[in-house]
PDB file of C-alpha atoms in Angstrom:
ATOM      1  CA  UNK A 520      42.346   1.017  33.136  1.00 42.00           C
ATOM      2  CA  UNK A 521      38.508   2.234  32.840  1.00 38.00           C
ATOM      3  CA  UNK A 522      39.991   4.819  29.702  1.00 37.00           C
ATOM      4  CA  UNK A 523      41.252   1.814  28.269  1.00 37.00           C
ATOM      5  CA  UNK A 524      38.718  -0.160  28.461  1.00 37.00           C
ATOM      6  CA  UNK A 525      36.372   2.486  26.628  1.00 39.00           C
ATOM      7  CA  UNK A 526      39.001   2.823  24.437  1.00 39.00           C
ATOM      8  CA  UNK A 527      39.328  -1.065  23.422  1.00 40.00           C
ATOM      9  CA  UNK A 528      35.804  -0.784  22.821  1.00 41.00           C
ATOM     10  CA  UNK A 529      35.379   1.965  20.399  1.00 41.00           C
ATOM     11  CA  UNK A 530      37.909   0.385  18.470  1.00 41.00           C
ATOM     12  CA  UNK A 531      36.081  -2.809  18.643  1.00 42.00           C
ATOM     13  CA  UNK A 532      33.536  -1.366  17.467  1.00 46.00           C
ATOM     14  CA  UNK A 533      31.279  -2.927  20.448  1.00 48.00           C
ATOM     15  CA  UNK A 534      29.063  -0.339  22.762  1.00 50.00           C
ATOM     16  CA  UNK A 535      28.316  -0.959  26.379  1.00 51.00           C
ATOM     17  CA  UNK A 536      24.905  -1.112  26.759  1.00 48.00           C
ATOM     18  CA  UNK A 537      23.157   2.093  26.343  1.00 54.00           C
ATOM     19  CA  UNK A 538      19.591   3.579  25.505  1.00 88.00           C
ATOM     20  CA  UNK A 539      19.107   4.085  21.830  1.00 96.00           C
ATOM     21  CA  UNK A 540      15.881   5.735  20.805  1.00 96.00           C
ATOM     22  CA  UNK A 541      14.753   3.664  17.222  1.00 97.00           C
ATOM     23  CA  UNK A 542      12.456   5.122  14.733  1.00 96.00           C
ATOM     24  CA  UNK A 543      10.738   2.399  12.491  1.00 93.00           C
ATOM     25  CA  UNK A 544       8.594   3.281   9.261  1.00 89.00           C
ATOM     26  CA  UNK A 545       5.232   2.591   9.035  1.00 85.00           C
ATOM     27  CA  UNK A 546       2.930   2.411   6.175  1.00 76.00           C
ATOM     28  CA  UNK A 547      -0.354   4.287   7.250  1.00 70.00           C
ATOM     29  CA  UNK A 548      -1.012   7.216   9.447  1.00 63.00           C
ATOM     30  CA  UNK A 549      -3.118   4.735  11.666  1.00 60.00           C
ATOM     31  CA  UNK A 550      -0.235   2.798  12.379  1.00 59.00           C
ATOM     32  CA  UNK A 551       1.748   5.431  13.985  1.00 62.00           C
ATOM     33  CA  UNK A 552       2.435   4.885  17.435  1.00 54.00           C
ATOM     34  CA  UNK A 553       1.881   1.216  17.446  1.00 53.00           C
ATOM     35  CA  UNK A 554       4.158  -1.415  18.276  1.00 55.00           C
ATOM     36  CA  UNK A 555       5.406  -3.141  15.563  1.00 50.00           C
ATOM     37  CA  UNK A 556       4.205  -6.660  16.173  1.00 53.00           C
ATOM     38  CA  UNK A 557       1.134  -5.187  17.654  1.00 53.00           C
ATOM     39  CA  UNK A 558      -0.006  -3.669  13.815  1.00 54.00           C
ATOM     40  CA  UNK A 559      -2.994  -5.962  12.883  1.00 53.00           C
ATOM     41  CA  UNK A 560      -1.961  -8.102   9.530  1.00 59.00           C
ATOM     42  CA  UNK A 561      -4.764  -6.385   8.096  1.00 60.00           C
ATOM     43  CA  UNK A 562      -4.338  -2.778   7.672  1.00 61.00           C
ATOM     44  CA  UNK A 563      -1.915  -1.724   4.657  1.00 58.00           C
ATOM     45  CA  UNK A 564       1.320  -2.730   4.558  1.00 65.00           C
ATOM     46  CA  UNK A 565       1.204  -4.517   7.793  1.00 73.00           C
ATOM     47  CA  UNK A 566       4.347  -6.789   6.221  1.00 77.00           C
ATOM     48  CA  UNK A 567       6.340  -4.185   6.043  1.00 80.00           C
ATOM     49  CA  UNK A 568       6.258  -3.209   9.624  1.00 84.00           C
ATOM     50  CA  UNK A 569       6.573  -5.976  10.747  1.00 86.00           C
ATOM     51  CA  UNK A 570       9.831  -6.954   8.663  1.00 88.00           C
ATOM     52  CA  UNK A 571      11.334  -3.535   9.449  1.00 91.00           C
ATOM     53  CA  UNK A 572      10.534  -3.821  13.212  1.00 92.00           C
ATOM     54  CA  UNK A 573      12.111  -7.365  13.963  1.00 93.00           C
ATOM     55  CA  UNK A 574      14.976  -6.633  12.028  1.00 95.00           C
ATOM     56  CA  UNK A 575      15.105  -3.067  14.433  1.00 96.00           C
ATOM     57  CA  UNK A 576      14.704  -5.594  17.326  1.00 95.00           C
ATOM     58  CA  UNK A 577      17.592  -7.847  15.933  1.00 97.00           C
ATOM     59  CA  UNK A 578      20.062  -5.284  15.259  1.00 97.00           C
ATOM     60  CA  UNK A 579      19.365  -3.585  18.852  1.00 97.00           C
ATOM     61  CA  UNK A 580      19.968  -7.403  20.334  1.00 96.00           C
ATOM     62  CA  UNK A 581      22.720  -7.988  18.701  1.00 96.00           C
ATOM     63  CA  UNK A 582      24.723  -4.797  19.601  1.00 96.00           C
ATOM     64  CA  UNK A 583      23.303  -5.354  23.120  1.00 94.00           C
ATOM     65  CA  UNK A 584      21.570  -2.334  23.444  1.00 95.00           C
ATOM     66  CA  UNK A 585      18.559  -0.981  25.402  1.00 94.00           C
ATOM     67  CA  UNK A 586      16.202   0.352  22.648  1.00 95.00           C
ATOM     68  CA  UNK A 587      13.224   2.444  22.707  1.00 93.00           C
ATOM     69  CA  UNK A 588      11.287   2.202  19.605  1.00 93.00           C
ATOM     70  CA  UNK A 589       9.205   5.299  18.064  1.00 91.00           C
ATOM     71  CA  UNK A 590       6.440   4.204  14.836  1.00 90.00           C
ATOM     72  CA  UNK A 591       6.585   7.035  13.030  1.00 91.00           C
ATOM     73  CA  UNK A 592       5.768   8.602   9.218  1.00 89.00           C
ATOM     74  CA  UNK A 593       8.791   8.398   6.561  1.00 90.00           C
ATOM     75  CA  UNK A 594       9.095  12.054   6.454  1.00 91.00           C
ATOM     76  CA  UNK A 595       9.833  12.201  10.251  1.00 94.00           C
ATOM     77  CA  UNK A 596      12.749   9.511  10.494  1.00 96.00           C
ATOM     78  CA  UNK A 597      15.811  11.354   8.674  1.00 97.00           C
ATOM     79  CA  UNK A 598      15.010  14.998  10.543  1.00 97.00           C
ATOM     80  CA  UNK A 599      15.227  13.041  13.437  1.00 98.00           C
ATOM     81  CA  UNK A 600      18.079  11.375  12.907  1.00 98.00           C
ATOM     82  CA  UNK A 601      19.495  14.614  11.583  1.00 98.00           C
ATOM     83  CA  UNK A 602      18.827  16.444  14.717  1.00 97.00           C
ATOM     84  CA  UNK A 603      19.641  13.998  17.107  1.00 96.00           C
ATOM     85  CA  UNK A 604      16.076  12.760  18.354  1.00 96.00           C
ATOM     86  CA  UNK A 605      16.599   9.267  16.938  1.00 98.00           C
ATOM     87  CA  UNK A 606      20.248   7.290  17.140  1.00 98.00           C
ATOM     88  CA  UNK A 607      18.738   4.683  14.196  1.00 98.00           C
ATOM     89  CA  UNK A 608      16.007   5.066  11.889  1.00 98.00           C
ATOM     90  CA  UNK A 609      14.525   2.021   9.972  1.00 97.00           C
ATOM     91  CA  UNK A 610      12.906   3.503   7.369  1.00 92.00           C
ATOM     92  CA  UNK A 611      14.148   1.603   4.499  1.00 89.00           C
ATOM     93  CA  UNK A 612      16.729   4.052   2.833  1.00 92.00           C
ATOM     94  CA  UNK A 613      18.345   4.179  -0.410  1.00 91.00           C
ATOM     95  CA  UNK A 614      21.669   6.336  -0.608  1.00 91.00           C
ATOM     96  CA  UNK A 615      21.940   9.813  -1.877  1.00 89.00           C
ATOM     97  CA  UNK A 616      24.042  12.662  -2.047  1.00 92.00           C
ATOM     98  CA  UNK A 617      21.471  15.280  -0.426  1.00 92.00           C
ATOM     99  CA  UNK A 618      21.057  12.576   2.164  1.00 95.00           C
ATOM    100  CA  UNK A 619      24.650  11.945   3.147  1.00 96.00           C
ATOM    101  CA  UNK A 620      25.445  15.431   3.947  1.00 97.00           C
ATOM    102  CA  UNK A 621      23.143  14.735   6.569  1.00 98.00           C
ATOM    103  CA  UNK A 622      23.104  11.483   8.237  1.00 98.00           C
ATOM    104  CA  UNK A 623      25.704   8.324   8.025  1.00 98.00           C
ATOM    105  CA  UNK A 624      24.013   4.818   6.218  1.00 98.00           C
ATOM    106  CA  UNK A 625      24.929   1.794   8.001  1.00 97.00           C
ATOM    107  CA  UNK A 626      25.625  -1.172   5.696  1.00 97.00           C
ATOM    108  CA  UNK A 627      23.413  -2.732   3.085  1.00 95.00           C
ATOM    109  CA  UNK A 628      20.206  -4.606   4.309  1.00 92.00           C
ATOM    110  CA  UNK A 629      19.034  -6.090   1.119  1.00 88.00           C
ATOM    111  CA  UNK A 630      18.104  -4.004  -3.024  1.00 89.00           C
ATOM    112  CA  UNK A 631      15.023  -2.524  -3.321  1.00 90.00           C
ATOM    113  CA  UNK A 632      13.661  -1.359  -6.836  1.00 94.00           C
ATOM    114  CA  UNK A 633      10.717   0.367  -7.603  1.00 96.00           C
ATOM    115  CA  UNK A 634       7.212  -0.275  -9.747  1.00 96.00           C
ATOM    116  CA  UNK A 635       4.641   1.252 -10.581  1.00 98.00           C
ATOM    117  CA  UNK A 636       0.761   0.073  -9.260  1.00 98.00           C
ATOM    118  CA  UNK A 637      -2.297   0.608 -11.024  1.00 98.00           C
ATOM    119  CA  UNK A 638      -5.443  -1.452 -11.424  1.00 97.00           C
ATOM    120  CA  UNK A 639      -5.780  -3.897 -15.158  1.00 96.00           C
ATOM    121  CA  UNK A 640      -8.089  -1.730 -16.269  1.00 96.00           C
ATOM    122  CA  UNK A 641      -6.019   1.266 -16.042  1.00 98.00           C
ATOM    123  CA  UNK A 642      -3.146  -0.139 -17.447  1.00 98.00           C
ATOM    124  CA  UNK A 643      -5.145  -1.421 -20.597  1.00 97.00           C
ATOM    125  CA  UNK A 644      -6.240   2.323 -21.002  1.00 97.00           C
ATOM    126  CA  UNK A 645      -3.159   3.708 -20.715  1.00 98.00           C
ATOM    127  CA  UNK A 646      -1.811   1.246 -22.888  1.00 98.00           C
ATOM    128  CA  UNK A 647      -4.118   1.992 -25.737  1.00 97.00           C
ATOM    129  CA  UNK A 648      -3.065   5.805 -25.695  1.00 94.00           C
ATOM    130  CA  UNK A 649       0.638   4.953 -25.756  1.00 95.00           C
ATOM    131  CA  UNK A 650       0.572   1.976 -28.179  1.00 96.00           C
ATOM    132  CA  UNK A 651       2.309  -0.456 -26.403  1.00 97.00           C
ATOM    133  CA  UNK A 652       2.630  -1.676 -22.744  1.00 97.00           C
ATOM    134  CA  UNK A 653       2.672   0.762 -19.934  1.00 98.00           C
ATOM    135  CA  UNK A 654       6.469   1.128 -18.284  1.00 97.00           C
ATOM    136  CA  UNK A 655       7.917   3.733 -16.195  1.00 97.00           C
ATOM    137  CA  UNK A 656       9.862   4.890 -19.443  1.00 96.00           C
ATOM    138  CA  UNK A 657       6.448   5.786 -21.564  1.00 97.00           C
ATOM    139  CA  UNK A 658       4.160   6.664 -18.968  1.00 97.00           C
ATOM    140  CA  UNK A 659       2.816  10.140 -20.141  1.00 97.00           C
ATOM    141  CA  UNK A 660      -0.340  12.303 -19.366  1.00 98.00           C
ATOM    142  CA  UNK A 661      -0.762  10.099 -16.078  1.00 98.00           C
ATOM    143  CA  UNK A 662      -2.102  11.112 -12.336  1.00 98.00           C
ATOM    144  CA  UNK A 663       0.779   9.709 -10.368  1.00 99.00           C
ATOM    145  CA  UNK A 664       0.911   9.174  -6.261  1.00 98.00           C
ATOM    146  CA  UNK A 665       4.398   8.867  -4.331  1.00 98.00           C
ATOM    147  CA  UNK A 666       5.446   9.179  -0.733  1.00 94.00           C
ATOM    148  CA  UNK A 667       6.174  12.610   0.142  1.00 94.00           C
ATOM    149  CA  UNK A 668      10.256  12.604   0.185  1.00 91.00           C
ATOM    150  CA  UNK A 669      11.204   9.290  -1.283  1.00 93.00           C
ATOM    151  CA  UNK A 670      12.909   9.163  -3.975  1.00 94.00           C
ATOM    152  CA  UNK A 671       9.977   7.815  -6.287  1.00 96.00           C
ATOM    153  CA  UNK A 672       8.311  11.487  -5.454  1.00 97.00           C
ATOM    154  CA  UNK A 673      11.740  13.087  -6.590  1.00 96.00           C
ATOM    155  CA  UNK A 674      12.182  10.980  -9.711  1.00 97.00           C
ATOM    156  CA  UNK A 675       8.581  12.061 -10.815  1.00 98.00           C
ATOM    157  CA  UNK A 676       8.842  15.695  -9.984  1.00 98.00           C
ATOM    158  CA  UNK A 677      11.690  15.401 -11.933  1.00 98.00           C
ATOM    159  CA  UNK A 678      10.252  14.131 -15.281  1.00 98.00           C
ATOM    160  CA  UNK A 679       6.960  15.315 -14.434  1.00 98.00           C
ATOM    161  CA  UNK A 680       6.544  18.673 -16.782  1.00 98.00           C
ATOM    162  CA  UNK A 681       8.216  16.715 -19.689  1.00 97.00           C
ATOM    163  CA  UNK A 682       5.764  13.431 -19.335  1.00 98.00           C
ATOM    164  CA  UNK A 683       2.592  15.989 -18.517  1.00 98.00           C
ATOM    165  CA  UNK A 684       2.187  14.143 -15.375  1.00 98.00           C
ATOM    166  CA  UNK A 685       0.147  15.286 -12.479  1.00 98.00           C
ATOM    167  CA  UNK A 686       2.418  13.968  -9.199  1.00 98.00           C
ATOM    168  CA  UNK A 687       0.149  13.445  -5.899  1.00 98.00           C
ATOM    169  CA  UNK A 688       2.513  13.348  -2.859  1.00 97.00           C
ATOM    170  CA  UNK A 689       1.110  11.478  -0.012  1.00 95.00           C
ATOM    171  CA  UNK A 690       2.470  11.457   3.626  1.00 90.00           C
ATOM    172  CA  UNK A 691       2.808   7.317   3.430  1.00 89.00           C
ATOM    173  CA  UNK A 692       2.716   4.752   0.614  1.00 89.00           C
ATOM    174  CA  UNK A 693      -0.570   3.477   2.160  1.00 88.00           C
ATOM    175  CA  UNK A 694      -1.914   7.089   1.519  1.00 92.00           C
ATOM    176  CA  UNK A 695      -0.414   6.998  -2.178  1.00 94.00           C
ATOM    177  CA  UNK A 696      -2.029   3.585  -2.352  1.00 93.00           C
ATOM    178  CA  UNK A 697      -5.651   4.830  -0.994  1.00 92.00           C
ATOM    179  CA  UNK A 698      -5.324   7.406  -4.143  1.00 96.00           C
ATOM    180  CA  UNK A 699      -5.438   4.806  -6.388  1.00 95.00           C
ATOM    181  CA  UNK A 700      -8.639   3.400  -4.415  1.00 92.00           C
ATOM    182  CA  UNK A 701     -10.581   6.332  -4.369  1.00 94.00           C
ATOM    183  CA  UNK A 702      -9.488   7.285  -8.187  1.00 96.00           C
ATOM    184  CA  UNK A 703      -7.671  10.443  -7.359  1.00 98.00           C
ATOM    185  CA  UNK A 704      -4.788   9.329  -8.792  1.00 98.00           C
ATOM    186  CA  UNK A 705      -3.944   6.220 -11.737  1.00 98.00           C
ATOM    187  CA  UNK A 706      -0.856   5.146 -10.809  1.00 99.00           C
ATOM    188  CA  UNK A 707       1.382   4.809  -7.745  1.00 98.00           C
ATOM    189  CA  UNK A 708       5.441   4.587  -7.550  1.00 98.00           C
ATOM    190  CA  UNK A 709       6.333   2.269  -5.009  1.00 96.00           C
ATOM    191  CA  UNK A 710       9.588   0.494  -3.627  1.00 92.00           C
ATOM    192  CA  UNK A 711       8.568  -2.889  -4.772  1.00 90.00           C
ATOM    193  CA  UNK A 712       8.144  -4.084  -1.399  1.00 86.00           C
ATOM    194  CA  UNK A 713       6.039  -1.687  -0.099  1.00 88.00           C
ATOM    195  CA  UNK A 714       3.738  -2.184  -3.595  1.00 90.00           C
ATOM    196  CA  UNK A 715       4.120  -5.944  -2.662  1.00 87.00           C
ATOM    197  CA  UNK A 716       2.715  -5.644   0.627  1.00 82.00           C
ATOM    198  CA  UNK A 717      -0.366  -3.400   0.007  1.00 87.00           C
ATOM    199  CA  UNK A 718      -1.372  -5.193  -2.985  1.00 90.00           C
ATOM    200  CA  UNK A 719      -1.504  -8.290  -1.037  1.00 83.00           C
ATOM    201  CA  UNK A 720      -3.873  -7.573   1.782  1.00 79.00           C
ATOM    202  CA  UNK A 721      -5.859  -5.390  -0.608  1.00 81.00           C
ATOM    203  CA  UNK A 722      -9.216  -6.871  -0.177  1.00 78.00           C
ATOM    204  CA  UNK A 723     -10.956  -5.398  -3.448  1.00 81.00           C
ATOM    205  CA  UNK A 724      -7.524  -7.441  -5.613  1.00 84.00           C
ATOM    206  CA  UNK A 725      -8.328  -4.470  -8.088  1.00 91.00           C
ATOM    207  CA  UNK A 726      -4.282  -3.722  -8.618  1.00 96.00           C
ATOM    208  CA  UNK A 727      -1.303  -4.845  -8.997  1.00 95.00           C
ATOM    209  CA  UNK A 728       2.337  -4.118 -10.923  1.00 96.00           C
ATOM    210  CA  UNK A 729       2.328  -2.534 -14.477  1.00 98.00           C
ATOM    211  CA  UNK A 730       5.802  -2.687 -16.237  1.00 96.00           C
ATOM    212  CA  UNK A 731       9.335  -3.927 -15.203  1.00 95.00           C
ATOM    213  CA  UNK A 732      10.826  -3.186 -11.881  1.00 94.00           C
ATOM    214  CA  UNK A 733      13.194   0.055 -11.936  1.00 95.00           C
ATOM    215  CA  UNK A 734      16.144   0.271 -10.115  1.00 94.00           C
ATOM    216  CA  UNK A 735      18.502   3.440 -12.133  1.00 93.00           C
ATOM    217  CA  UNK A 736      17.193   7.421 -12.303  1.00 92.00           C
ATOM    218  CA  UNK A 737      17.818   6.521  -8.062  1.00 90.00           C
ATOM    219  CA  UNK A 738      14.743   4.138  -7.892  1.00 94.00           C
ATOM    220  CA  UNK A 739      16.367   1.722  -6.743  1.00 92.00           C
ATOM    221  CA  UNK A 740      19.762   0.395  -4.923  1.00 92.00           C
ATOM    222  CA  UNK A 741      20.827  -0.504  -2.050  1.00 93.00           C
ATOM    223  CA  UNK A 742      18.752  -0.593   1.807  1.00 92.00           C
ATOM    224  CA  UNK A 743      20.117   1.017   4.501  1.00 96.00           C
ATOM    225  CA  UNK A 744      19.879   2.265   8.196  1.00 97.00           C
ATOM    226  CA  UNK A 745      20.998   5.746   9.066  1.00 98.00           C
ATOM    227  CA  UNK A 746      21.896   7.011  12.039  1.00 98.00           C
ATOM    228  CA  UNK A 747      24.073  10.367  13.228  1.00 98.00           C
ATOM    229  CA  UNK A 748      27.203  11.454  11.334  1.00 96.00           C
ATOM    230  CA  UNK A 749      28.831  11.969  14.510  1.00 96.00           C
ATOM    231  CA  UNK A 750      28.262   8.413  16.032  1.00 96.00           C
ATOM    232  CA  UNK A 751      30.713   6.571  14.486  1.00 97.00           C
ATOM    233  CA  UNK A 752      31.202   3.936  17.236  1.00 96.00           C
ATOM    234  CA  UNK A 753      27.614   3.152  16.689  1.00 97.00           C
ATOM    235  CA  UNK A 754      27.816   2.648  13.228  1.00 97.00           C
ATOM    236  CA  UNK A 755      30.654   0.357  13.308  1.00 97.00           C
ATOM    237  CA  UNK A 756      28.402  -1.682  15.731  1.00 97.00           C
ATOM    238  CA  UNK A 757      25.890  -1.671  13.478  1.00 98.00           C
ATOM    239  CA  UNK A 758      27.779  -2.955  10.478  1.00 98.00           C
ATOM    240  CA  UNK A 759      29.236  -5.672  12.609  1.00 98.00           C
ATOM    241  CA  UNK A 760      25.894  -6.834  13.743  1.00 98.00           C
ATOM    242  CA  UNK A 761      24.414  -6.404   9.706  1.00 97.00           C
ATOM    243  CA  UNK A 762      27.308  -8.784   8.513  1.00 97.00           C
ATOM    244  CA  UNK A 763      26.580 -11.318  11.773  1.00 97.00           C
ATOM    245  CA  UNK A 764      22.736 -11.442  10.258  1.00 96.00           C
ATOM    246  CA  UNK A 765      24.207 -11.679   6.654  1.00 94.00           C
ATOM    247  CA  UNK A 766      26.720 -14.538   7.781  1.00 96.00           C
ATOM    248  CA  UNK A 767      24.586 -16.793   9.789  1.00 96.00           C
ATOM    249  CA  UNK A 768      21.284 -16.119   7.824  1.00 94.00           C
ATOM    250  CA  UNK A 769      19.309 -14.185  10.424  1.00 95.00           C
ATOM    251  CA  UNK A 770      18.270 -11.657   7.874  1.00 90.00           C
ATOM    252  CA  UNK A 771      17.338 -14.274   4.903  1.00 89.00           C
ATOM    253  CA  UNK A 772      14.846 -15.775   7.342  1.00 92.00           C
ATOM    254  CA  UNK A 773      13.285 -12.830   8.515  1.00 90.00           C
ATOM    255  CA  UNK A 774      12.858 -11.176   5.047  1.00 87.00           C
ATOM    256  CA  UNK A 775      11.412 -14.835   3.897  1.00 86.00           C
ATOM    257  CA  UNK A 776       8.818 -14.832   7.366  1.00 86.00           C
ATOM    258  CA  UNK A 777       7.082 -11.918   5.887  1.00 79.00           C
ATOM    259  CA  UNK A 778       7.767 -12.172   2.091  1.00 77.00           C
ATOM    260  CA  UNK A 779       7.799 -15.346   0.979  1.00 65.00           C
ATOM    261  CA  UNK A 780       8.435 -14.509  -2.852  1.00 60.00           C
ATOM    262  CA  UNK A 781      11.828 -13.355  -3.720  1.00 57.00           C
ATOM    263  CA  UNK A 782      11.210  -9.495  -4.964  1.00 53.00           C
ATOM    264  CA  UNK A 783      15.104  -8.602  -5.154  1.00 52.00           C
TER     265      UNK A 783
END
């Protein structure tokens, strides 16, 4: 009877309860470590965190399991998931080949896109070399900061020798957005969110977007949890509790508790 039982389950797609160690993203090395609702509303991209962590929280309610959360750096959630240190990482992924030979998404969470960041002044200049408005798809001769392993960093690396662009890779978006503070860099590449969130509770209100968002060359799709190729009772769990959220509009109302403009 107990076989069957586990069985029944697995095909259910419900787990017994059972420890699950979580990573979460955060934005800034300084928020490493900390628990998500503990990350004070003023440090960069504080929204962010705290979207990603009670969703986290949600999901790990809803498939009624015992979760142990870990605030780490982007770079550090699929590794672990790879290797098996983390069973879910919230970090806010888009799909990609080179990633799904390594870890298995989960179903969509919302679409991201990405923008680019950069104060007026900036844009104006670069505007005045190029002869018309600054977008993604003119930028040229530009310092550029993205997160070290996103797929803004990738898309720039990419172009970068053809555009004569200079591309700063920073260990968190907060670090890509400090470059723009401290003039090391003139431009940032952001998920829109992200960009959203740090230009918001930047005190000096010296940036903000430049150009249309940018959601082909991979920039934007989308939003997923990974988790282990191998644990495909999990993910089934997983996907059942994303389309509960979807259905009974969990998700909308946490997404609209921390971003209350509609940045799809």
């Amino acid at each position: 009877m107990r076989s069957f039982l586990l069985v029944a389950a697995l095909w259910s797609g419900a787990l017994p309860a059972a420890d699950l160690r979580v990573a979460v993203l955060v934005q800034d090395a300084a928020q490493v470590s900390l628990r998500g609702d503990l990350v004070p509303s003023s440090t960069p991209g504080a929204d962010l965190v705290a979207f990603t962590d009670e969703l986290a929280h949600e999901i790990c309610r809803r498939i009624r399991s015992r979760c142990a959360f870990s605030y780490v750096t982007f770079g550090e959630i699929l590794p672990g998931v790879e290797d098996g240190s983390f069973d879910l990482g919230f970090g806010n992924f888009l799909r990609a080949p080179k990633r799904e030979k390594r870890v298995a998404f989960g179903e969509p969470i919302f679409r991201s896109a990405s923008r680019l960041v950069a104060s007026p002044a900036t844009a104006r200049a670069f505007a005045g070399k190029l002869g018309q408005a600054v977008t993604l798809d003119n930028l040229r001769g530009a310092r550029v900061a993205a997160m070290e392993g996103s797929k803004q960093q990738e898309f720039l690396d990419a172009i970068a020798a053809e555009r004569e662009l200079s591309v700063v890779a920073t260990a968190t978006t907060a670090g890509a957005f400090d470059a723009l503070r401290n003039g090391r860099v003139d431009f940032a590449l952001l998920p829109i969110r992200t960009g959203y969130a740090l230009i918001s509770h930047d005190k000096s209100r010296r940036f903000g977007f430049v150009g249309p968002a940018v959601a082909d060359h991979g920039l934007g799709d989308t939003v997923h949890i990974i988790l282990p190729r191998q644990k495909e009772a999990l993910r089934r769990s997983v996907n059942q509790a994303i389309a509960e959220i979807r259905a009974d509009g969990t998700g909308h109302r946490i997404m609209r508790r921390h971003f209350p403009v509609i940045l799809d």
